[in-house]
């Protein structure tokens, strides 16, 4: 019983999905007026059912990823211990699990949140589970750049769970995760390139070589540092966020430059590990900044404009 639970839990990619839900929740908070105004907590239904619905949809997408990738997962050292390659769960069980999670997610979002949030969440689920996993991943070395759109969507999903007002700010959050994805993934792909070569998956380090991939990581990291300035330039975030983004970005740049001539083979995995802390910290800075600067409430909900949850 406990073993079965842990196998199903593993299907949901719990740590990846935890960070995804974290960015969605930050999206909800940033869409909500800051302290000092009548309500600084997102509407409770968006917070509770929105987070739960987005979590279940991402977990369902992750389970479908396991299902469609079982043949290649069996060929790769990093993934060969997963429930399908080891035979501890059957394809039927995984499919059923994914359908249940996805259906409950849609039900919660449609009934308790709103149709737009449900629609965009469903599009993200399909984007990752079918478009990326079933097609792009095997088709082009730009797979994770294009497929990254699904993983970048959660702050937008969180935002529209609360309101469509100033949705352009949510698009800035989307852009940050979208540009973050290539350095995040390619660092790991460099270290795991033999896995991908064995499974014949056209990841950039396999098709274009390690050095080219390192330069691409540096290119996207520079772009990322520039893109993270946008929330401040657009007036969504203040100098507290700006300071945090600059420090975090400087460290990321240091890692990306060092990766051009790495001290060891394992250094790429340090860059990968940092990318995760980076995103978590950047979004934490966005939230604290939003709370520290009540003046910004004007940015999220300008005077005279009613705070309107989408229904
Ligand atoms: C197309 C986009 C993405 C690709 C290809 C990708 C790829 C990967 C891979 C291959 C791993 C290693 C997983 C493992 O060994 O089990 C990983 C780990 C991770 N990813 Fe991503 N990722 C993407 C987007 C995201 C997004 C959007 C987030 C969160 C906002 C995220 C957060 C994480 C976290 C937290 C881990 C560490 C998981 C752990 O330690 O168990 N990733 N990613
Ligand atoms: C509804 C919604 C918000 C969906 C979110 C989509 C989602 C779960 C994105 C995560 C991205 C991810 C872990 C990609 C790795 O897949 P991979 O197949 O390249 O990695 P693997 O080899 O570890 O399976």
Tab-separated table of N, CA and C in Angstrom, residues 64-129:
chain	number	residue	atom	x	y	z
A	64	UNK	N	1.201	11.699	-17.421
A	64	UNK	CA	1.114	11.373	-18.861
A	64	UNK	C	2.531	11.361	-19.466
A	65	UNK	N	3.376	12.286	-18.974
A	65	UNK	CA	4.776	12.299	-19.432
A	65	UNK	C	5.450	10.954	-19.125
A	66	UNK	N	5.201	10.413	-17.933
A	66	UNK	CA	5.769	9.102	-17.591
A	66	UNK	C	5.249	8.023	-18.546
A	67	UNK	N	3.938	8.127	-18.861
A	67	UNK	CA	3.311	7.113	-19.704
A	67	UNK	C	3.905	7.123	-21.121
A	68	UNK	N	3.973	8.333	-21.713
A	68	UNK	CA	4.440	8.422	-23.103
A	68	UNK	C	5.948	8.202	-23.222
A	69	UNK	N	6.666	8.454	-22.129
A	69	UNK	CA	8.142	8.361	-22.177
A	69	UNK	C	8.675	7.046	-21.630
A	70	UNK	N	7.803	6.088	-21.337
A	70	UNK	CA	8.300	4.897	-20.624
A	70	UNK	C	9.403	4.158	-21.376
A	71	UNK	N	9.343	4.152	-22.716
A	71	UNK	CA	10.365	3.426	-23.478
A	71	UNK	C	11.720	4.132	-23.357
A	72	UNK	N	11.708	5.461	-23.524
A	72	UNK	CA	12.996	6.174	-23.426
A	72	UNK	C	13.466	6.272	-21.969
A	73	UNK	N	12.508	6.371	-21.034
A	73	UNK	CA	12.908	6.421	-19.613
A	73	UNK	C	13.681	5.154	-19.231
A	74	UNK	N	13.271	4.023	-19.829
A	74	UNK	CA	13.935	2.745	-19.516
A	74	UNK	C	15.385	2.741	-20.010
A	75	UNK	N	15.665	3.578	-21.019
A	75	UNK	CA	17.017	3.581	-21.614
A	75	UNK	C	17.973	4.540	-20.895
A	76	UNK	N	17.410	5.422	-20.053
A	76	UNK	CA	18.256	6.458	-19.442
A	76	UNK	C	18.519	6.144	-17.963
A	77	UNK	N	19.789	6.260	-17.555
A	77	UNK	CA	20.159	5.923	-16.168
A	77	UNK	C	19.337	6.738	-15.170
A	78	UNK	N	19.146	8.057	-15.453
A	78	UNK	CA	18.457	8.939	-14.509
A	78	UNK	C	16.998	8.535	-14.296
A	79	UNK	N	16.382	7.922	-15.314
A	79	UNK	CA	14.930	7.699	-15.242
A	79	UNK	C	14.540	6.216	-15.230
A	80	UNK	N	15.544	5.331	-15.295
A	80	UNK	CA	15.216	3.902	-15.451
A	80	UNK	C	14.538	3.299	-14.215
A	81	UNK	N	14.636	4.008	-13.063
A	81	UNK	CA	14.025	3.481	-11.835
A	81	UNK	C	12.562	3.903	-11.691
A	82	UNK	N	12.010	4.597	-12.671
A	82	UNK	CA	10.631	5.117	-12.546
A	82	UNK	C	9.599	3.985	-12.553
A	83	UNK	N	8.390	4.259	-12.039
A	83	UNK	CA	7.395	3.187	-11.859
A	83	UNK	C	7.063	2.392	-13.118
A	84	UNK	N	7.025	3.026	-14.306
A	84	UNK	CA	6.682	2.247	-15.504
A	84	UNK	C	7.844	1.382	-16.006
A	85	UNK	N	9.062	1.964	-16.149
A	85	UNK	CA	10.168	1.094	-16.605
A	85	UNK	C	10.440	-0.072	-15.658
A	86	UNK	N	10.241	0.116	-14.363
A	86	UNK	CA	10.513	-0.983	-13.434
A	86	UNK	C	9.331	-1.962	-13.362
A	87	UNK	N	8.205	-1.573	-13.920
A	87	UNK	CA	7.039	-2.463	-13.926
A	87	UNK	C	6.247	-2.423	-12.629
A	88	UNK	N	6.559	-1.459	-11.734
A	88	UNK	CA	5.797	-1.440	-10.479
A	88	UNK	C	4.397	-0.843	-10.679
A	89	UNK	N	4.178	-0.136	-11.782
A	89	UNK	CA	2.819	0.275	-12.156
A	89	UNK	C	2.625	-0.071	-13.629
A	90	UNK	N	1.378	-0.323	-14.011
A	90	UNK	CA	1.117	-0.639	-15.426
A	90	UNK	C	0.674	0.630	-16.155
A	91	UNK	N	0.730	0.588	-17.480
A	91	UNK	CA	0.298	1.751	-18.287
A	91	UNK	C	-1.163	2.095	-17.980
A	92	UNK	N	-1.974	1.061	-17.806
A	92	UNK	CA	-3.392	1.271	-17.516
A	92	UNK	C	-3.583	2.049	-16.219
A	93	UNK	N	-2.831	1.636	-15.180
A	93	UNK	CA	-2.936	2.319	-13.881
A	93	UNK	C	-2.518	3.789	-14.002
A	94	UNK	N	-1.449	4.015	-14.756
A	94	UNK	CA	-0.949	5.396	-14.889
A	94	UNK	C	-1.943	6.246	-15.674
A	95	UNK	N	-2.498	5.661	-16.743
A	95	UNK	CA	-3.469	6.411	-17.548
A	95	UNK	C	-4.687	6.783	-16.704
A	96	UNK	N	-5.186	5.811	-15.953
A	96	UNK	CA	-6.359	6.046	-15.111
A	96	UNK	C	-6.066	7.147	-14.084
A	97	UNK	N	-4.882	7.045	-13.468
A	97	UNK	CA	-4.459	8.035	-12.466
A	97	UNK	C	-4.435	9.442	-13.092
A	98	UNK	N	-3.848	9.537	-14.293
A	98	UNK	CA	-3.742	10.846	-14.959
A	98	UNK	C	-5.122	11.397	-15.299
A	99	UNK	N	-6.019	10.520	-15.741
A	99	UNK	CA	-7.372	10.975	-16.106
A	99	UNK	C	-8.115	11.469	-14.862
A	100	UNK	N	-7.966	10.723	-13.752
A	100	UNK	CA	-8.657	11.136	-12.518
A	100	UNK	C	-8.125	12.503	-12.057
A	101	UNK	N	-6.797	12.639	-11.993
A	101	UNK	CA	-6.231	13.916	-11.529
A	101	UNK	C	-6.666	15.070	-12.438
A	102	UNK	N	-6.580	14.829	-13.755
A	102	UNK	CA	-6.933	15.892	-14.707
A	102	UNK	C	-8.403	16.264	-14.599
A	103	UNK	N	-9.267	15.262	-14.435
A	103	UNK	CA	-10.705	15.555	-14.361
A	103	UNK	C	-11.051	16.315	-13.087
A	104	UNK	N	-10.471	15.868	-11.953
A	104	UNK	CA	-10.757	16.574	-10.688
A	104	UNK	C	-10.252	18.023	-10.794
A	105	UNK	N	-9.085	18.178	-11.403
A	105	UNK	CA	-8.531	19.529	-11.566
A	105	UNK	C	-9.507	20.421	-12.336
A	106	UNK	N	-9.983	19.921	-13.482
A	106	UNK	CA	-10.878	20.737	-14.311
A	106	UNK	C	-12.177	21.056	-13.571
A	107	UNK	N	-12.678	20.046	-12.851
A	107	UNK	CA	-13.912	20.246	-12.094
A	107	UNK	C	-13.732	21.374	-11.067
A	108	UNK	N	-12.662	21.301	-10.312
A	108	UNK	CA	-12.421	22.314	-9.277
A	108	UNK	C	-12.270	23.709	-9.895
A	109	UNK	N	-11.501	23.774	-10.992
A	109	UNK	CA	-11.249	25.095	-11.579
A	109	UNK	C	-12.518	25.686	-12.205
A	110	UNK	N	-13.298	24.823	-12.872
A	110	UNK	CA	-14.518	25.341	-13.525
A	110	UNK	C	-15.558	25.748	-12.478
A	111	UNK	N	-15.731	24.892	-11.450
A	111	UNK	CA	-16.802	25.154	-10.472
A	111	UNK	C	-16.414	26.272	-9.502
A	112	UNK	N	-15.177	26.234	-8.995
A	112	UNK	CA	-14.833	27.155	-7.900
A	112	UNK	C	-13.950	28.335	-8.311
A	113	UNK	N	-13.341	28.259	-9.489
A	113	UNK	CA	-12.452	29.381	-9.864
A	113	UNK	C	-13.083	30.094	-11.062
A	114	UNK	N	-12.622	29.836	-12.267
A	114	UNK	CA	-13.325	30.406	-13.422
A	114	UNK	C	-12.929	29.691	-14.707
A	115	UNK	N	-13.717	29.899	-15.745
A	115	UNK	CA	-13.544	29.186	-17.008
A	115	UNK	C	-12.220	29.498	-17.684
A	116	UNK	N	-11.797	30.767	-17.596
A	116	UNK	CA	-10.549	31.149	-18.264
A	116	UNK	C	-9.363	30.421	-17.631
A	117	UNK	N	-9.345	30.382	-16.301
A	117	UNK	CA	-8.254	29.697	-15.598
A	117	UNK	C	-8.267	28.211	-15.971
A	118	UNK	N	-9.460	27.628	-16.026
A	118	UNK	CA	-9.568	26.203	-16.381
A	118	UNK	C	-9.063	25.970	-17.803
A	119	UNK	N	-9.455	26.844	-18.719
A	119	UNK	CA	-9.072	26.677	-20.127
A	119	UNK	C	-7.549	26.776	-20.293
A	120	UNK	N	-6.952	27.805	-19.684
A	120	UNK	CA	-5.496	27.987	-19.827
A	120	UNK	C	-4.728	26.856	-19.130
A	121	UNK	N	-5.278	26.377	-18.013
A	121	UNK	CA	-4.617	25.272	-17.313
A	121	UNK	C	-4.676	24.008	-18.173
A	122	UNK	N	-5.832	23.788	-18.801
A	122	UNK	CA	-5.962	22.622	-19.673
A	122	UNK	C	-4.986	22.724	-20.849
A	123	UNK	N	-4.865	23.945	-21.407
A	123	UNK	CA	-3.934	24.148	-22.529
A	123	UNK	C	-2.492	23.846	-22.085
A	124	UNK	N	-2.145	24.221	-20.857
A	124	UNK	CA	-0.782	23.951	-20.356
A	124	UNK	C	-0.572	22.455	-20.189
A	125	UNK	N	-1.620	21.780	-19.685
A	125	UNK	CA	-1.536	20.324	-19.505
A	125	UNK	C	-1.262	19.650	-20.861
A	126	UNK	N	-2.058	20.018	-21.864
A	126	UNK	CA	-1.876	19.445	-23.209
A	126	UNK	C	-0.502	19.853	-23.761
A	127	UNK	N	-0.139	21.110	-23.521
A	127	UNK	CA	1.142	21.622	-24.038
A	127	UNK	C	2.318	20.798	-23.540
A	128	UNK	N	2.307	20.465	-22.263
A	128	UNK	CA	3.426	19.682	-21.722
A	128	UNK	C	3.268	18.195	-22.023
A	129	UNK	N	2.085	17.654	-21.729
A	129	UNK	CA	1.913	16.201	-21.800
A	129	UNK	C	1.895	15.686	-23.240
